[in-house]
mmCIF file of C-alpha atoms in Angstrom:
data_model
loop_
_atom_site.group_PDB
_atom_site.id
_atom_site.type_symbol
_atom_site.label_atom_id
_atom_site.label_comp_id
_atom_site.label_asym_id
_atom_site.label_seq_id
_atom_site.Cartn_x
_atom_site.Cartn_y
_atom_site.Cartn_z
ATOM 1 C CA UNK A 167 22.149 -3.015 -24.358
ATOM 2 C CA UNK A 168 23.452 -4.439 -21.183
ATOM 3 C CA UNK A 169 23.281 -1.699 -18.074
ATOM 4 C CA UNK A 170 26.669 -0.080 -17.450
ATOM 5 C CA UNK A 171 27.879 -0.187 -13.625
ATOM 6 C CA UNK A 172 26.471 3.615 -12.399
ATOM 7 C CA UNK A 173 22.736 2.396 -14.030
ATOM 8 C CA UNK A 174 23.093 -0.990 -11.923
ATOM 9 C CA UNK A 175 24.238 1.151 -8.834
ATOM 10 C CA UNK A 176 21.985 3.780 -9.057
ATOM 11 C CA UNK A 177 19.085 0.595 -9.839
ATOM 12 C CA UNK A 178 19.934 -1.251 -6.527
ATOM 13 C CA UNK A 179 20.109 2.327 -4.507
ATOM 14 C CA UNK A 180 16.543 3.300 -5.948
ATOM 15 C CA UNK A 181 14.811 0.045 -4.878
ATOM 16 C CA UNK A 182 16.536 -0.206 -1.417
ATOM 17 C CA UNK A 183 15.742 3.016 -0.587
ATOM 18 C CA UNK A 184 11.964 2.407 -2.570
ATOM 19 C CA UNK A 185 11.159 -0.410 -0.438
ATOM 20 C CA UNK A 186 13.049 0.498 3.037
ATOM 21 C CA UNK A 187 11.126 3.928 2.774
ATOM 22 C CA UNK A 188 7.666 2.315 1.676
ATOM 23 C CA UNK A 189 7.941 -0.559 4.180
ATOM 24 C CA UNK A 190 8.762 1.471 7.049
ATOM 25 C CA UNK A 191 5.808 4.204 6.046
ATOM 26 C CA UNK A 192 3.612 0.864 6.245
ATOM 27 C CA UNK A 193 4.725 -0.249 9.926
ATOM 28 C CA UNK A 194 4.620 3.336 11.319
ATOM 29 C CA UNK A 195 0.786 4.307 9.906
ATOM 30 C CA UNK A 196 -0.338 0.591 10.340
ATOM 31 C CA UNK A 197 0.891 0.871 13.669
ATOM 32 C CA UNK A 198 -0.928 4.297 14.108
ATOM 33 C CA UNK A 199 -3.921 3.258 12.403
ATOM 34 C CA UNK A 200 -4.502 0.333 14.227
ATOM 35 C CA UNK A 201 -4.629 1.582 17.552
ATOM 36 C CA UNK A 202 -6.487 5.081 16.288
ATOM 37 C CA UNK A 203 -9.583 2.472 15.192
ATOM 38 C CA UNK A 204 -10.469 1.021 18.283
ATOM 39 C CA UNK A 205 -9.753 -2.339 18.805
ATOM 40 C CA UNK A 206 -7.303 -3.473 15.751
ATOM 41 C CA UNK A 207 -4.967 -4.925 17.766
ATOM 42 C CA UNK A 208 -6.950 -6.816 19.933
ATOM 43 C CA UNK A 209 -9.052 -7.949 17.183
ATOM 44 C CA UNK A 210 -5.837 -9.161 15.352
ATOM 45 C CA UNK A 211 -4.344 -10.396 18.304
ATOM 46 C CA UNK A 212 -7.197 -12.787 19.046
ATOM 47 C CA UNK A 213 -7.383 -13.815 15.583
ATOM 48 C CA UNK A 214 -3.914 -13.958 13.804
ATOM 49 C CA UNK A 215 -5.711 -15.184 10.524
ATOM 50 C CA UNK A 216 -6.465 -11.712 10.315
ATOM 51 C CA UNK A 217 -3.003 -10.776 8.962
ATOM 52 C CA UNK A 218 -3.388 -11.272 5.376
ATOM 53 C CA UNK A 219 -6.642 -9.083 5.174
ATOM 54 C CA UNK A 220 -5.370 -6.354 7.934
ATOM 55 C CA UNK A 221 -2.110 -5.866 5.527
ATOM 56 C CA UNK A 222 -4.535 -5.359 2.578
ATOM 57 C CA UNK A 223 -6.452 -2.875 4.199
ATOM 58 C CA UNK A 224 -3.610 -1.223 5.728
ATOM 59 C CA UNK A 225 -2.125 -0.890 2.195
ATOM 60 C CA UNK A 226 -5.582 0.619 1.278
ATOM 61 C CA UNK A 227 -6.683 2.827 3.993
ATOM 62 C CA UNK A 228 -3.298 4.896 4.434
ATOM 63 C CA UNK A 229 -0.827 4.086 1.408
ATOM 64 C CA UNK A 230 2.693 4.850 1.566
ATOM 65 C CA UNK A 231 3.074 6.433 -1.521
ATOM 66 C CA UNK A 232 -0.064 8.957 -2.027
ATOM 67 C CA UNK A 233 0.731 10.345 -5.313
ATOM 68 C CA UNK A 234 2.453 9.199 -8.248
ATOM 69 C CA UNK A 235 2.963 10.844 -11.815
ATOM 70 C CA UNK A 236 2.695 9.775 -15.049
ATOM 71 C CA UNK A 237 3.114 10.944 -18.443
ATOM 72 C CA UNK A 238 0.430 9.622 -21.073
ATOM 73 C CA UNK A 239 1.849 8.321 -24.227
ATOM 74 C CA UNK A 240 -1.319 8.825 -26.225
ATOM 75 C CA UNK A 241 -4.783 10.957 -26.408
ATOM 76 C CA UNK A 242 -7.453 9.901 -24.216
ATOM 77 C CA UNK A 243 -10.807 10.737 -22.834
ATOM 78 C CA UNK A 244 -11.850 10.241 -19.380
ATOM 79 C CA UNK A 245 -14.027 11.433 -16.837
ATOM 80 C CA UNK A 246 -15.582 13.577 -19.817
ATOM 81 C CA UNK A 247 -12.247 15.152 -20.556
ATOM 82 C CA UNK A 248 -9.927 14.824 -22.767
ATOM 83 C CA UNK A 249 -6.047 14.379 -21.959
ATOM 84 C CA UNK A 250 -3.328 14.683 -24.641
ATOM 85 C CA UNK A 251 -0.520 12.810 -25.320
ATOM 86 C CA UNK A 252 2.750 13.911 -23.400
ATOM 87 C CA UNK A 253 0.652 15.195 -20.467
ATOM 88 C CA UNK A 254 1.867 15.108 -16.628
ATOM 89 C CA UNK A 255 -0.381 13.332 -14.723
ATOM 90 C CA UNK A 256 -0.585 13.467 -10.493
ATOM 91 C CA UNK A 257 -2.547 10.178 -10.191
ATOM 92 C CA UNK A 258 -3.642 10.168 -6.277
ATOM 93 C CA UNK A 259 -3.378 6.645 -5.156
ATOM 94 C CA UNK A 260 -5.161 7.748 -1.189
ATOM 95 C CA UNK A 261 -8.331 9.297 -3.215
ATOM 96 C CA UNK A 262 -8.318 6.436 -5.784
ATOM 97 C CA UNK A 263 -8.364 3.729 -2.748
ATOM 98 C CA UNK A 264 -11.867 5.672 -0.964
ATOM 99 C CA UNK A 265 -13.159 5.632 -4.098
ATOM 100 C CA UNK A 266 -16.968 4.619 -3.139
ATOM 101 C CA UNK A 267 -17.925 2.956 -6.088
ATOM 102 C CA UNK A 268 -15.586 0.591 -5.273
ATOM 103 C CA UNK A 269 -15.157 0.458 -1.535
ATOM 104 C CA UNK A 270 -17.935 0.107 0.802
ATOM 105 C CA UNK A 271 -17.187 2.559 3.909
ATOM 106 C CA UNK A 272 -14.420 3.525 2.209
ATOM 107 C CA UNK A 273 -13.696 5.763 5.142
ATOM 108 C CA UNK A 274 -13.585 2.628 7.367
ATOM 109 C CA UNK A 275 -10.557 0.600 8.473
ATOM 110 C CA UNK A 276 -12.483 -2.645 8.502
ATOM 111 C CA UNK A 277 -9.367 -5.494 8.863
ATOM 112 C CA UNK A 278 -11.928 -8.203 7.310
ATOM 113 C CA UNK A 279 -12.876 -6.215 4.143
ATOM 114 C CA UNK A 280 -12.395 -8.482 1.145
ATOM 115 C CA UNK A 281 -12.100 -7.806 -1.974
ATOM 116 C CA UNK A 282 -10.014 -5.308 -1.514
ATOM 117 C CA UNK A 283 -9.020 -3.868 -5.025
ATOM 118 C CA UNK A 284 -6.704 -0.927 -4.048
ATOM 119 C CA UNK A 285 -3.953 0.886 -6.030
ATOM 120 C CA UNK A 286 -0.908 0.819 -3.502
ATOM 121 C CA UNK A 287 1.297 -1.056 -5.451
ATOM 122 C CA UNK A 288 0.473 -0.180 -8.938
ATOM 123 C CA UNK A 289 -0.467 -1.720 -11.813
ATOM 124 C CA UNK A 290 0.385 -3.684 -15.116
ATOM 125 C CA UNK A 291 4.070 -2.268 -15.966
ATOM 126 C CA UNK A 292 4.052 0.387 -13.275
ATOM 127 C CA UNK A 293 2.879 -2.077 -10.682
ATOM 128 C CA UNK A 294 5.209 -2.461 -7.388
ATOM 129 C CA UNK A 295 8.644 -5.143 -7.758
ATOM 130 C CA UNK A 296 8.686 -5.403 -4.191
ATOM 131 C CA UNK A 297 4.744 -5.238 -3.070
ATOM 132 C CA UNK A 298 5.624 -9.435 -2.249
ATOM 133 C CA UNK A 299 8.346 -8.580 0.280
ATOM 134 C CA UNK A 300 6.492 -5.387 1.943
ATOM 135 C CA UNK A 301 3.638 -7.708 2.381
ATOM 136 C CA UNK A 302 5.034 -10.024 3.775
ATOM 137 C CA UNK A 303 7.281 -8.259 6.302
ATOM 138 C CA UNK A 304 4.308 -6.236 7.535
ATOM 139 C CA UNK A 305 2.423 -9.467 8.193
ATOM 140 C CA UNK A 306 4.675 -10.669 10.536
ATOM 141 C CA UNK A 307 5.493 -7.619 11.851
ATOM 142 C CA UNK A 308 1.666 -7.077 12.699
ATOM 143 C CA UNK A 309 1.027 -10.944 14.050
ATOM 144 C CA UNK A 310 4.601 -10.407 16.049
ATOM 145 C CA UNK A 311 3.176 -6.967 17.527
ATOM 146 C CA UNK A 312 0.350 -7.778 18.308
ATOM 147 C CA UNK A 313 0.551 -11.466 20.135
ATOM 148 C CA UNK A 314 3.426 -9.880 22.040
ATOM 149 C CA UNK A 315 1.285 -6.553 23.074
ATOM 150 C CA UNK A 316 -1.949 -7.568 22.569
ATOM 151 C CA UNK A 317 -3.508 -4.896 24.722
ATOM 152 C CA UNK A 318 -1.069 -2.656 22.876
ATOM 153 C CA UNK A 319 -2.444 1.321 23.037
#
């Protein structure tokens, strides 16, 4: 069935706000966590190629969006426990991206760290609509901010 008018409004208030919030959060704490590391900025400043792999580990080190719930839609065993169907889930997307098993240093901005597997946006059908456009704003945000302050503190 085609969406009446208040689901379409309510739709295009819900990702505005989604992605203004989330892309904002990214800036501010990218911003902070750059300069709390040492030398981010002047690392990315003198090496703008950087970008790509800084936004990644941005996303990782301090996501936006720490928690997000789910309901599971069948049993299931993990971790040595088992979960029923129709349970509420907090799934914590900051402990899931220092997971060391999958991150070395996990507790380490490191702006060059690739792969870099993390859970900010999501996956399969719960996975991010506008992780593209956040992406891409904070790289150019970061290259602009730092080649314009590069001794930024």
């Amino acid at each position: 069935a085609p969406l009446t008018d208040q689901e379409l409004t309510s739709l295009y208030i819900f990702l505005f706000i989604a992605g203004e919030e989330t892309s904002a959060n990214l800036l501010g704490a990218g911003t902070y966590n750059l300069l709390q590391g040492g030398n981010g900025c002047q690392q990315l400043a003198s090496n703008a190629t950087l970008a790509e792999t800084c936004v990644e580990e941005l996303l990782r080190f301090d996501p936006s969006v720490q928690i997000a719930g789910r309901n599971t839609l069948k049993d299931l065993m993990t971790g040595g426990k088992n979960i029923p169907a129709g349970a509420t889930l907090a799934l914590v997307i900051g402990s899931a991206n220092r997971d060391e098993t999958v991150f070395d240093a996990p507790d380490e901005l490191r702006l060059e760290r690739t792969p870099n597997r993390h859970l900010t946006f999501g996956l399969g059908t719960h996975h991010c609509m506008g992780d593209w456009l956040a992406r891409r704003q904070a790289v150019i945000a970061f290259k602009e901010l730092t080649q314009r302050f590069p001794s930024l503190q």
